[in-house]
mmCIF file of C-alpha atoms (C1' of nucleotides) in Angstrom:
data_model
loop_
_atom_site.group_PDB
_atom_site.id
_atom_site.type_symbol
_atom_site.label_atom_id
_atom_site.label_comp_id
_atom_site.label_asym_id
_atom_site.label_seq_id
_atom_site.Cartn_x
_atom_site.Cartn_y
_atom_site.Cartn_z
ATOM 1 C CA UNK A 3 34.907 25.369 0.425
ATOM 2 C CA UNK A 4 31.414 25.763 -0.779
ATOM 3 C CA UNK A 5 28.193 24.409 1.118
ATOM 4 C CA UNK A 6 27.192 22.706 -1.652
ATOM 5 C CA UNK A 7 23.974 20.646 0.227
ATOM 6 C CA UNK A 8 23.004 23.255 1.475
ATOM 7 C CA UNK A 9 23.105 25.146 -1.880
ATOM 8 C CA UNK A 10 22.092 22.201 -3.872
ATOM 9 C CA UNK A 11 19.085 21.351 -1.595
ATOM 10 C CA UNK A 12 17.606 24.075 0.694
ATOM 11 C CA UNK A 13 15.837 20.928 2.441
ATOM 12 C CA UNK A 14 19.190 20.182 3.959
ATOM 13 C CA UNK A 15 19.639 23.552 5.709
ATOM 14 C CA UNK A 16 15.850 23.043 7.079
ATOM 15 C CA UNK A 17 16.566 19.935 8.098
ATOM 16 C CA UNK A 18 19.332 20.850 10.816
ATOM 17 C CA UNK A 19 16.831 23.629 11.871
ATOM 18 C CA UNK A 20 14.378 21.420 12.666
ATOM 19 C CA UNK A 21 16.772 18.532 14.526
ATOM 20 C CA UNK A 22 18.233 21.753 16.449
ATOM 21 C CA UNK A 23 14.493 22.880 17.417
ATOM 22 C CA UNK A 24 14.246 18.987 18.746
ATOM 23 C CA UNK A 25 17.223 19.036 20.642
ATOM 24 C CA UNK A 26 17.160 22.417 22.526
ATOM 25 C CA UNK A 27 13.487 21.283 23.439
ATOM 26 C CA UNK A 28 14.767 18.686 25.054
ATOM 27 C CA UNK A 29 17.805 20.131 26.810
ATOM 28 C CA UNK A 30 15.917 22.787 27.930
ATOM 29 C CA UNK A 31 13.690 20.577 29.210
ATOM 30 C CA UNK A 32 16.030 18.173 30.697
ATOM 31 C CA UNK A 33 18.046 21.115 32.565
ATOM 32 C CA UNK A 34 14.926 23.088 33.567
ATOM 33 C CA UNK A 35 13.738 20.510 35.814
ATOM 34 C CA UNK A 36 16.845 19.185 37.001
ATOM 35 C CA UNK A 37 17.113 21.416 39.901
ATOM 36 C CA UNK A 38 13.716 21.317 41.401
ATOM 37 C CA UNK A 39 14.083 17.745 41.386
ATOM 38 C CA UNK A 40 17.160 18.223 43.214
ATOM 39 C CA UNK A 41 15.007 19.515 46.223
ATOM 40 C CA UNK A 42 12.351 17.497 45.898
ATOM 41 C CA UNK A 43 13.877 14.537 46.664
ATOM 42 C CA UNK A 44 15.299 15.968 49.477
ATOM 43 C CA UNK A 45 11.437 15.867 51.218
ATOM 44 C CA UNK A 46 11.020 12.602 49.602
ATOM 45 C CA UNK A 47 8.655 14.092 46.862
ATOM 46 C CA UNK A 48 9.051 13.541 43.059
ATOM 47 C CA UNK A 49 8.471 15.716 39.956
ATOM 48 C CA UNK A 50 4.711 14.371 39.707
ATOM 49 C CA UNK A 51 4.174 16.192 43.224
ATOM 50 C CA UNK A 52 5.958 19.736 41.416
ATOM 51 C CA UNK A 53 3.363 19.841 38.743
ATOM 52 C CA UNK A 54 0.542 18.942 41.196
ATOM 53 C CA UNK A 55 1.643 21.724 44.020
ATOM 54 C CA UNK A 56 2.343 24.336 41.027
ATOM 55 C CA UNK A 57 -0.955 23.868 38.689
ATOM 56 C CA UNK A 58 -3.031 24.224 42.080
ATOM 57 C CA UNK A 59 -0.458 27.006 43.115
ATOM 58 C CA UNK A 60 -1.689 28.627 39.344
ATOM 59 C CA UNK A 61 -5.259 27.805 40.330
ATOM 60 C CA UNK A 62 -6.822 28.049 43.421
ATOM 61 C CA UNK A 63 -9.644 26.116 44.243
ATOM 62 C CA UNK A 64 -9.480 24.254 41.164
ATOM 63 C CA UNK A 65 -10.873 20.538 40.701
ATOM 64 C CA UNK A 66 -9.602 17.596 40.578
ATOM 65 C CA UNK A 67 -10.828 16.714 37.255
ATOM 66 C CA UNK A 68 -10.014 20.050 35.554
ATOM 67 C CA UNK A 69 -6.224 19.115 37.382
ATOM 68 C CA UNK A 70 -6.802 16.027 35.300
ATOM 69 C CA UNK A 71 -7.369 17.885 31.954
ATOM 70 C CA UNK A 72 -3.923 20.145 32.480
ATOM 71 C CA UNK A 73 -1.564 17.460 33.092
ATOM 72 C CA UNK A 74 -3.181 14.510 31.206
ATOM 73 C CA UNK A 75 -2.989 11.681 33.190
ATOM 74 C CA UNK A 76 -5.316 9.370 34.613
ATOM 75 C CA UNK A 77 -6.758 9.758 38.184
ATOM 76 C CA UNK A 78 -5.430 7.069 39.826
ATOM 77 C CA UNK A 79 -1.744 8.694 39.313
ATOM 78 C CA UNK A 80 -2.767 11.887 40.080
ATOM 79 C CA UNK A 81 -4.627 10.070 43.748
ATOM 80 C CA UNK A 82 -1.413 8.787 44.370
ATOM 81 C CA UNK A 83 0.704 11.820 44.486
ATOM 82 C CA UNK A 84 -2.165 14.186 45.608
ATOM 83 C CA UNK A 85 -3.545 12.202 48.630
ATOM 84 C CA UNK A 86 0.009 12.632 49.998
ATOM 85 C CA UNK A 87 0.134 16.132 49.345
ATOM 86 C CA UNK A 88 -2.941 16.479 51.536
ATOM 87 C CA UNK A 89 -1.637 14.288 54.164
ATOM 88 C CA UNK A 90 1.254 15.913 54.317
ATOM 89 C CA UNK A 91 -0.408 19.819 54.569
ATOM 90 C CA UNK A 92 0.568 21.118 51.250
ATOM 91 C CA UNK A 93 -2.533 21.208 49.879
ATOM 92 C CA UNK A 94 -6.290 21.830 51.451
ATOM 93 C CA UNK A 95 -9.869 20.427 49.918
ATOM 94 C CA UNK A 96 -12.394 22.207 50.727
ATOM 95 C CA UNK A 97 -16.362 20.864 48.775
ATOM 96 C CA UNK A 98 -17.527 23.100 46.703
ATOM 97 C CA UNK A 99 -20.604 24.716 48.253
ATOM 98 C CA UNK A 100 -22.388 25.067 44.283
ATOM 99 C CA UNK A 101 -22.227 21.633 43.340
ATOM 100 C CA UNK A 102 -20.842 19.638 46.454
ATOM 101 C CA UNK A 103 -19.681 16.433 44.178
ATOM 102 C CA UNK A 104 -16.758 18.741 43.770
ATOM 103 C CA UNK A 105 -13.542 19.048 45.695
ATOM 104 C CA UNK A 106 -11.586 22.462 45.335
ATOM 105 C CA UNK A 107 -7.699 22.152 46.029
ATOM 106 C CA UNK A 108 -6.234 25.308 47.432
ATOM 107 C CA UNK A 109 -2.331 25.497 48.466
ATOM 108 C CA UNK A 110 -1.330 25.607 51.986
ATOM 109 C CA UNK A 111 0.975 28.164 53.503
ATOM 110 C CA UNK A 112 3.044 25.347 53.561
ATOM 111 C CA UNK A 113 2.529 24.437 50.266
ATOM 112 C CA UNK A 114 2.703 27.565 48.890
ATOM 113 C CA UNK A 115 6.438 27.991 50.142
ATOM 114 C CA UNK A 116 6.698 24.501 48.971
ATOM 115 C CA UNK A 117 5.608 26.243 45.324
ATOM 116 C CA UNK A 118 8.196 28.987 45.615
ATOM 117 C CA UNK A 119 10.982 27.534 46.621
ATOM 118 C CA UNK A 120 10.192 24.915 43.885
ATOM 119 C CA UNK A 121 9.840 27.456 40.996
ATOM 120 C CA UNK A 122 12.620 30.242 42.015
ATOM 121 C CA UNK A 123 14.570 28.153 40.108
ATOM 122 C CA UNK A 124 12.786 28.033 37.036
ATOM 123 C CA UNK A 125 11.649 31.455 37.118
ATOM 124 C CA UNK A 126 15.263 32.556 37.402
ATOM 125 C CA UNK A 127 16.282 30.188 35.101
ATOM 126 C CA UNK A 128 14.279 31.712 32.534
ATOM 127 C CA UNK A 129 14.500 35.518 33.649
ATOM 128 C CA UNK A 130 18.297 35.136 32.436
ATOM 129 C CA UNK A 131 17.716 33.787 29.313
ATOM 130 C CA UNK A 132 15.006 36.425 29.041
ATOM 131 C CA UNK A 133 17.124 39.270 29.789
ATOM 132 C CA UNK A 134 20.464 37.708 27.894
ATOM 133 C CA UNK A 135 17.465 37.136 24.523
ATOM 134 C CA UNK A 136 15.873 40.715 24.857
ATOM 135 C CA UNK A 137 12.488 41.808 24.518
ATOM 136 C CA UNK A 138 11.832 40.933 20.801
ATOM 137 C CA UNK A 139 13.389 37.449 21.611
ATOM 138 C CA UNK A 140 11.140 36.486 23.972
ATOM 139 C CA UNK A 141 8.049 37.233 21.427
ATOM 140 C CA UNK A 142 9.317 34.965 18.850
ATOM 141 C CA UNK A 143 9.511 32.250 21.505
ATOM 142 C CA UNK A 144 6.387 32.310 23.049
ATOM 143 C CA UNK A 145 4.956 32.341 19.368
ATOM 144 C CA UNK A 146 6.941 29.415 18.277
ATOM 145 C CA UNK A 147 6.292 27.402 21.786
ATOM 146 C CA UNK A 148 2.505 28.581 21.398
ATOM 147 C CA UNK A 149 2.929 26.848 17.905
ATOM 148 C CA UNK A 150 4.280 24.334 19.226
ATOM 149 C CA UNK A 151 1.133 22.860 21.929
ATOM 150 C CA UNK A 152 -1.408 21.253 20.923
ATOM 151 C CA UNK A 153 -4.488 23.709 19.766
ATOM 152 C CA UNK A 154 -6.212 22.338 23.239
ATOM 153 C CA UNK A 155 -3.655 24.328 25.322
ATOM 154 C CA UNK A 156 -2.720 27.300 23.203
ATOM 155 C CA UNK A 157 -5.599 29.547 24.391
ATOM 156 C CA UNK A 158 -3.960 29.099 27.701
ATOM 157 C CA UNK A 159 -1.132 31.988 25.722
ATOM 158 C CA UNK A 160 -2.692 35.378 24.690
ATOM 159 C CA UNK A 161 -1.877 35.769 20.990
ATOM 160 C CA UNK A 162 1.052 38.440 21.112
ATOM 161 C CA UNK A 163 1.201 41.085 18.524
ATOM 162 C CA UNK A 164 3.579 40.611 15.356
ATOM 163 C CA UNK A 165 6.748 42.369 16.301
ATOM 164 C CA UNK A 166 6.922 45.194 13.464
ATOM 165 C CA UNK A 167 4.165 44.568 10.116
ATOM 166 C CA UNK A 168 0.957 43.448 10.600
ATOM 167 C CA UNK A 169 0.365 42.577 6.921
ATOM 168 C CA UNK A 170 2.296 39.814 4.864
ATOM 169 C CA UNK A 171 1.946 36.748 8.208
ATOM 170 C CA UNK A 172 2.363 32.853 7.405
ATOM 171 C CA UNK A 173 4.306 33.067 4.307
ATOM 172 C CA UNK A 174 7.885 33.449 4.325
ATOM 173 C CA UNK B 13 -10.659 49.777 35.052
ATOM 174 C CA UNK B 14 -6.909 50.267 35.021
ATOM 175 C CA UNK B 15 -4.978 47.499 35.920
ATOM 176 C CA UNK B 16 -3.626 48.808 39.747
ATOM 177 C CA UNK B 17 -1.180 45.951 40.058
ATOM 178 C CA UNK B 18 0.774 45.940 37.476
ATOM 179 C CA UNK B 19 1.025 50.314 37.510
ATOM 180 C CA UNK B 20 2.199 49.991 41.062
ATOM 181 C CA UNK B 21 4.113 46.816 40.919
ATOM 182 C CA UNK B 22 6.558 46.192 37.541
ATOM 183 C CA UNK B 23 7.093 43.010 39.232
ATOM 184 C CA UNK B 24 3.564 41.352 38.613
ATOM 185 C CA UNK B 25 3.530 41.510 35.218
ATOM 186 C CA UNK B 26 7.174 40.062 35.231
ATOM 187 C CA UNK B 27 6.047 36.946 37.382
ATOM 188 C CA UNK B 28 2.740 36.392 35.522
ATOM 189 C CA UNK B 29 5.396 36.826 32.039
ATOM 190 C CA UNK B 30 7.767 34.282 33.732
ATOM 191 C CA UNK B 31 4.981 31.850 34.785
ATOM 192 C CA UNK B 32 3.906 31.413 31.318
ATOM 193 C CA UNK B 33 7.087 30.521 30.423
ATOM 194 C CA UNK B 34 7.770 28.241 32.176
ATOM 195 C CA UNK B 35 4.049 26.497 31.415
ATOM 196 C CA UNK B 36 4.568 27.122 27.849
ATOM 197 C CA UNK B 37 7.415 24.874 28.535
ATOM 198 C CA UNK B 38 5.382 22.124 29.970
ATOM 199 C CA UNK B 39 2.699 21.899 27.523
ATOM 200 C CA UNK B 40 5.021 21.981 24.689
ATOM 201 C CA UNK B 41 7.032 19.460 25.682
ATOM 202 C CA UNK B 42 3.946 17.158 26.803
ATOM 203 C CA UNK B 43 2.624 17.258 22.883
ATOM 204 C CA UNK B 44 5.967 16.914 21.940
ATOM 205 C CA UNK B 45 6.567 13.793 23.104
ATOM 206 C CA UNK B 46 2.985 12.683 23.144
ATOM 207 C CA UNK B 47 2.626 11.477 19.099
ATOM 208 C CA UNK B 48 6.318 9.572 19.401
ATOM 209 C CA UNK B 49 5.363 7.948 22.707
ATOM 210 C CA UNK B 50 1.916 6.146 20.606
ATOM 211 C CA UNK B 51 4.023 5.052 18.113
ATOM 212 C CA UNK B 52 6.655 3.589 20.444
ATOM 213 C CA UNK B 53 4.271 1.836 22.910
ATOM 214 C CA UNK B 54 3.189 -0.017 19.511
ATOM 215 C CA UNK B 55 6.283 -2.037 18.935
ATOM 216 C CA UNK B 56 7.046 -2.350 22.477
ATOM 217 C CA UNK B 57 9.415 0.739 23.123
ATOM 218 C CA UNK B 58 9.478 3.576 24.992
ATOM 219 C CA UNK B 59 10.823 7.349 25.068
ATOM 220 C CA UNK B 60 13.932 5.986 26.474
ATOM 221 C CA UNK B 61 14.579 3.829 23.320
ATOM 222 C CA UNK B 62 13.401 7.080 21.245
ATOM 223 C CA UNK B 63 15.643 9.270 22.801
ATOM 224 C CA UNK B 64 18.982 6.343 22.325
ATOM 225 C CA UNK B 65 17.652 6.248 18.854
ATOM 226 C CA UNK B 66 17.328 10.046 18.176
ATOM 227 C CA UNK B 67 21.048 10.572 19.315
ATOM 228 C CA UNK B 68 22.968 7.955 18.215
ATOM 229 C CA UNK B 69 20.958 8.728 14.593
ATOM 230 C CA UNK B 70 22.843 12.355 14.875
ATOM 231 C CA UNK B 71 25.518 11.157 15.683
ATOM 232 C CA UNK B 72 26.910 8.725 13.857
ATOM 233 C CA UNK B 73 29.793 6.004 16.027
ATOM 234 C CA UNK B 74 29.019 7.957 19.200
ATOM 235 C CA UNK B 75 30.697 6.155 21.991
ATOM 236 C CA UNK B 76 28.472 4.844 25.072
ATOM 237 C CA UNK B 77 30.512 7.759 27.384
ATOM 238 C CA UNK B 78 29.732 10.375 24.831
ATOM 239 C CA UNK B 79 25.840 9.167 24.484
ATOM 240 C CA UNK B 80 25.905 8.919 28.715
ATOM 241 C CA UNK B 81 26.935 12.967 28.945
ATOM 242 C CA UNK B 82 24.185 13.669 26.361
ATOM 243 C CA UNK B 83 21.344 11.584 28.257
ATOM 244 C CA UNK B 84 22.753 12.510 31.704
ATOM 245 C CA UNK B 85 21.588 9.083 32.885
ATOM 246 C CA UNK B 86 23.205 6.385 34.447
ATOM 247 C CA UNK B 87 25.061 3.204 32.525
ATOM 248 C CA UNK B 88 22.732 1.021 33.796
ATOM 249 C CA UNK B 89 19.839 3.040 32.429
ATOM 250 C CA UNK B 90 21.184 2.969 29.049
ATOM 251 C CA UNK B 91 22.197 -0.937 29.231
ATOM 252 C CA UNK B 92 18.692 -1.733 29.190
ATOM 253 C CA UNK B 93 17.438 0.193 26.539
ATOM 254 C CA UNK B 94 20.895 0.105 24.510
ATOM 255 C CA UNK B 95 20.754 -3.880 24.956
ATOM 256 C CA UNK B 96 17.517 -3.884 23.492
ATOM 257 C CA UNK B 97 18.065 -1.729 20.434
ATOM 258 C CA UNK B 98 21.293 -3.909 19.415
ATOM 259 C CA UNK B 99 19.336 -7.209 20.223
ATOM 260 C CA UNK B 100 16.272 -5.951 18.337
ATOM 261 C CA UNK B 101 18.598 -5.195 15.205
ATOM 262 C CA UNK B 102 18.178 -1.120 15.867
ATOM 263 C CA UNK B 103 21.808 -0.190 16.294
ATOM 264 C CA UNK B 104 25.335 -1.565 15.522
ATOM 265 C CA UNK B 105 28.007 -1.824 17.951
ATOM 266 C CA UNK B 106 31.724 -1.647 16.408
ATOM 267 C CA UNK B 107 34.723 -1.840 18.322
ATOM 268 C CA UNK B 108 36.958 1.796 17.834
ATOM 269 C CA UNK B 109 39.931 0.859 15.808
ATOM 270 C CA UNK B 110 42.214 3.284 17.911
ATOM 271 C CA UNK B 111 40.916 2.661 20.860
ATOM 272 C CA UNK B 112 39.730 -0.800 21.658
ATOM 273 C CA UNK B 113 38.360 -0.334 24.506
ATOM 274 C CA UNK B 114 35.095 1.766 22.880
ATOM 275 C CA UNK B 115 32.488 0.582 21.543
ATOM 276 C CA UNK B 116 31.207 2.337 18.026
ATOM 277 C CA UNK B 117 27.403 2.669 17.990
ATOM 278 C CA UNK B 118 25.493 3.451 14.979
ATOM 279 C CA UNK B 119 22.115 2.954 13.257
ATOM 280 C CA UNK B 120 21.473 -0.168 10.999
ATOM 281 C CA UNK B 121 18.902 0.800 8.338
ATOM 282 C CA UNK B 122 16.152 -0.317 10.292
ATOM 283 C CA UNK B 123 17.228 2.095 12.847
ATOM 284 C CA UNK B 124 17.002 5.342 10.660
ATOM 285 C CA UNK B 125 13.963 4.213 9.380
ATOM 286 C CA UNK B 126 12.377 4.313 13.086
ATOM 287 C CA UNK B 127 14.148 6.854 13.471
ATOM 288 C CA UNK B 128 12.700 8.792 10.923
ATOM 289 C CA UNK B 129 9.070 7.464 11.806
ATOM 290 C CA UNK B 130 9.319 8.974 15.074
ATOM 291 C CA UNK B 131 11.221 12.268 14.362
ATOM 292 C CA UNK B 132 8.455 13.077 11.427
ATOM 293 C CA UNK B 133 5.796 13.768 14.150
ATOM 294 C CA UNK B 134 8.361 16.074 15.903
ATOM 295 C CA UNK B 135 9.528 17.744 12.573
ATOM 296 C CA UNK B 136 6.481 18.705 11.352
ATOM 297 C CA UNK B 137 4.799 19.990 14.683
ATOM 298 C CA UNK B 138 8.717 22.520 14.892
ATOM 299 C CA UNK B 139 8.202 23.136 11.403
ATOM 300 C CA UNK B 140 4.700 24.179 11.612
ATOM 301 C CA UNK B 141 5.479 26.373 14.009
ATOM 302 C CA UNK B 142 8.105 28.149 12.486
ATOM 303 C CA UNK B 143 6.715 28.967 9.538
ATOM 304 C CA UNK B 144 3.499 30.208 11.597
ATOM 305 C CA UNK B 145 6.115 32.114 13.612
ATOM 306 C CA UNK B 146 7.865 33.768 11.233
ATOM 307 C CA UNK B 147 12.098 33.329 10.902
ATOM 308 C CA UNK B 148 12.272 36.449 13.486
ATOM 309 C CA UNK B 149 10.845 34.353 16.069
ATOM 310 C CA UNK B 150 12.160 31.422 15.190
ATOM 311 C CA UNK B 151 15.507 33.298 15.785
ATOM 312 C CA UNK B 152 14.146 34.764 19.512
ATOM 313 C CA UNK B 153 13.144 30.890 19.891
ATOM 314 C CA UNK B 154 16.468 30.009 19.523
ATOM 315 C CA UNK B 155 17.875 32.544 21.495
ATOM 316 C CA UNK B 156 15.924 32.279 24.479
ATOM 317 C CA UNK B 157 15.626 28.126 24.758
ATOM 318 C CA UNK B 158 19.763 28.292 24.327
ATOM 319 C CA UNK B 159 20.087 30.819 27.150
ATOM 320 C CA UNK B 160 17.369 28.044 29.347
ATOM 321 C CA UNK B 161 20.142 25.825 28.443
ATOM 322 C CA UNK B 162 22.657 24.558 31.102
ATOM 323 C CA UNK B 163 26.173 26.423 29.403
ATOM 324 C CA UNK B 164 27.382 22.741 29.098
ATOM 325 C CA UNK B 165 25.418 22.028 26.728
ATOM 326 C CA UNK B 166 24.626 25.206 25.186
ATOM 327 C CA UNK B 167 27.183 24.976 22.588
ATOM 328 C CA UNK B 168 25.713 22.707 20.648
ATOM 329 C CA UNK B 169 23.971 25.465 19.545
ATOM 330 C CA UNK B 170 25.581 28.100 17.400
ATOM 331 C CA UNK B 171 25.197 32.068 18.456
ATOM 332 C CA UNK B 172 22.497 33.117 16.597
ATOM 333 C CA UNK B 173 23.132 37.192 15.126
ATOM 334 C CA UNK B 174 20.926 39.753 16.954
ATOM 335 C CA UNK B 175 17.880 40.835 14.461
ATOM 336 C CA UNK B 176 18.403 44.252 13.626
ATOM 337 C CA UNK B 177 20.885 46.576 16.266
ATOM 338 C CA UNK B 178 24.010 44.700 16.986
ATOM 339 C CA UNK B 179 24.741 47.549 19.378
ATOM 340 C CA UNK B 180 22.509 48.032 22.932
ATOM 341 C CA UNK B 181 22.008 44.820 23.861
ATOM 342 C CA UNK B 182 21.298 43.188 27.682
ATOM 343 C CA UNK B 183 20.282 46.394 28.981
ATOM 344 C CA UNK B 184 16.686 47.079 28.426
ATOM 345 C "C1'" DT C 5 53.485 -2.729 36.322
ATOM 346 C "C1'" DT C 6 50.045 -0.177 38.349
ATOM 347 C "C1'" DT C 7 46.283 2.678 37.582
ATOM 348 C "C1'" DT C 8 42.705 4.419 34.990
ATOM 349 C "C1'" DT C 9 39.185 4.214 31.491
ATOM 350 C "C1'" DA C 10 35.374 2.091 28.837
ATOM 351 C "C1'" DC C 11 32.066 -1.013 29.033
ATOM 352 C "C1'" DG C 12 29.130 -4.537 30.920
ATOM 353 C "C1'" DT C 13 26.279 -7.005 34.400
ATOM 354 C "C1'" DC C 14 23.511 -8.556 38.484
ATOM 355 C "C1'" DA C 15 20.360 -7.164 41.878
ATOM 356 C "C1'" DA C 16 17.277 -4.391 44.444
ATOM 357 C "C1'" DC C 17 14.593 -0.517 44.692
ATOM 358 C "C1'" DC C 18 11.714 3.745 43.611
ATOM 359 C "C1'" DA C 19 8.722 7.024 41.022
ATOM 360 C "C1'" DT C 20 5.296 7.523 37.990
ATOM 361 C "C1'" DG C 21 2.734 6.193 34.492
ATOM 362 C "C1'" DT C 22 -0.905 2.520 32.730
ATOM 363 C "C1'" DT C 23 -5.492 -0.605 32.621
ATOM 364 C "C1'" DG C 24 -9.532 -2.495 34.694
ATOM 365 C "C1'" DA C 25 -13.030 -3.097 38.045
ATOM 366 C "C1'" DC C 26 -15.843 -1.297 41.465
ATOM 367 C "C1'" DT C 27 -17.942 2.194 45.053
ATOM 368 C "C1'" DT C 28 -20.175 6.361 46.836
ATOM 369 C "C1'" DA C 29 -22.381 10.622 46.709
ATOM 370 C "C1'" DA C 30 -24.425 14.357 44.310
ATOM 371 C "C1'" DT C 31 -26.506 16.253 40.386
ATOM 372 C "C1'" DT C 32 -29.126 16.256 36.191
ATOM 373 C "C1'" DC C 33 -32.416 14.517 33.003
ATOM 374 C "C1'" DC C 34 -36.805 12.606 31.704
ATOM 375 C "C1'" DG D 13 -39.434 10.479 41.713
ATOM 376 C "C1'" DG D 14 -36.463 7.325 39.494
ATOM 377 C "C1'" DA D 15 -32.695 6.631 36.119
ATOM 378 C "C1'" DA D 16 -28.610 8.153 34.252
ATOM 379 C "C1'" DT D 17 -24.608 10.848 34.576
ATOM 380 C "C1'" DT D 18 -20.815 13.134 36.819
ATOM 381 C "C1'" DA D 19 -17.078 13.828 40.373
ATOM 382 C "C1'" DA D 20 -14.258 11.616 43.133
ATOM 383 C "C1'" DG D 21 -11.983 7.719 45.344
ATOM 384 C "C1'" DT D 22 -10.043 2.944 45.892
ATOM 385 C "C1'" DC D 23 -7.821 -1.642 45.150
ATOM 386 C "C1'" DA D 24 -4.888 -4.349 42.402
ATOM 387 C "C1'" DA D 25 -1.603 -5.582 38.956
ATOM 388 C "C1'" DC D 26 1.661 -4.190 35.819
ATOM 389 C "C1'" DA D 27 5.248 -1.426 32.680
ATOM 390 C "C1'" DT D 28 8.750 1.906 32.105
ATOM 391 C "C1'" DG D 29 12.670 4.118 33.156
ATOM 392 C "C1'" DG D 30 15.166 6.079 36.460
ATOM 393 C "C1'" DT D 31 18.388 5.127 40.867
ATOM 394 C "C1'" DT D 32 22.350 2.936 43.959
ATOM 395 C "C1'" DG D 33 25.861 -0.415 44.879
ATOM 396 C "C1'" DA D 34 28.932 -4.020 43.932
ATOM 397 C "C1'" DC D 35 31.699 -6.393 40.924
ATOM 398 C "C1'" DG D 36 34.248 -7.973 36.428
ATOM 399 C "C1'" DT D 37 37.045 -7.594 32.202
ATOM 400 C "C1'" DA D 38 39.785 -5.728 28.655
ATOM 401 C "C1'" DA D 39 42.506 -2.027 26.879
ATOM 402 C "C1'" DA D 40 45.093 2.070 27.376
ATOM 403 C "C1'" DA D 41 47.812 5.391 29.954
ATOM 404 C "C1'" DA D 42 50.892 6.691 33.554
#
DNA sequence: TTTTTACGTCAACCATGTTGACTTAATTCC
DNA sequence: GGAATTAAGTCAACATGGTTGACGTAAAAA
């Protein structure tokens, strides 16, 4: 039996491309933090503290409101969730000595094993798929997720070469 | 200056590689939802109503068990938001003909046409991306996101062919 | 006929986001 | 030097969307 929608009107096929993209975004998503939430709500900590204890983890001595800017919420969340943090050790402000309105957060030892215990997960998570994809693989997806953020965050992603020609890019 | 680390240690550039994964993640999934989410919060739903809506749109007289294993949420989550939708004239409920006991959901027409509101935003970003990307990436996309997959779910997703050599592959 | 399955419901609670108002200290601008 | 801006924090109230636990009903399966 012929596919006739799908001969009749190439939309169709690019249509369940598009719903797949969706959907594996969000199962990904959905199963990648599924086990570090496991553990963190073993130390009574949510998925709010994760981002907090791995973007400071990424950037040490970075400020609160540049903190802010990465995860896009308002301050008064991120006080809630990062006043315990430093309460509870994970994380250490120190003023910054240039312009002392600032606060630099640094990870703690603590935190920092807080931070790898936290990610092994995700890291291995995604070093199998890497290794089961291959190399070329994982270039297509970090251009397509690149694509995929908002121009605000992409420079965050060095632009990776085209796999084979340079020439003949952006139409199919 | 030649970069000491990464000569002496093949395992630096793997974690930095790995890291940015697993941000790339983040971010994209944070625009992703951001454009839906505004539209929502304007006629008083949320991402959970979005998400009801998304699946029960692909898949026409899903049964609340089936929509449950997709969601991975509990029945009292999806009571609240399912109540809604069906009270708000979103989705119709049908009783299963063979087996009384299920309930049939499905969209009403004002249903797919949220439905469609919402997914355009989402649609357009993947599609954007893609065609920016290139169909080879969008293929190592596919590949790698699947393998980030739990394998319950990961057949949803057909086995996409390897690019070029169908022969060498998981060894680097 | 007993047990299991599918679905629903009430109630309490928790995590994490929001808005809005206000404060303090330090820096920058004129 | 004084005014305006910036960085950070705080209090309060509220919304959303998850959780657990207990319990109920109807239909199907064993």
């Amino acid at each position: 039996m012929v596919d006739v929608k799908s001969m009749a009107n190439p939309l169709f096929l690019r249509e369940e491309e598009l719903r797949q993209g969706i959907e594996m975004l969000f199962f990904a998503y959905r199963d990648f933090t599924g086990e570090p939430d496991a553990i963190l709500s073993e130390i009574d900590l949510g998925r709010a503290h994760h981002r907090v204890i791995y973007f400071v983890g990424r950037n040490p001595r970075i400020t609160v409101t540049d903190l802010l800017k990465i995860l896009k919420i308002t301050k008064q969340s991120l006080s809630r969730v990062l006043s315990q943090l430093v309460n509870e050790g994970y994380i250490d402000q120190t003023t910054d000595q240039g312009d002392r309105r600032k606060k630099l957060l640094t990870l703690t030892e603590k935190g920092v094993d807080l931070e790898h215990r936290l990610t092994e997960n995700q890291r291995k998570r995604i070093a199998r798929a890497y290794k089961a994809a291959g190399a070329e693989a994982v270039q297509g997806f970090r251009e397509v997720l690149r694509g995929i953020i908002d121009p605000g965050d992409q420079e965050r992603f060095e632009i990776v070469a085209p796999a084979m020609p340079p020439q003949r890019r952006g139409k199919g």
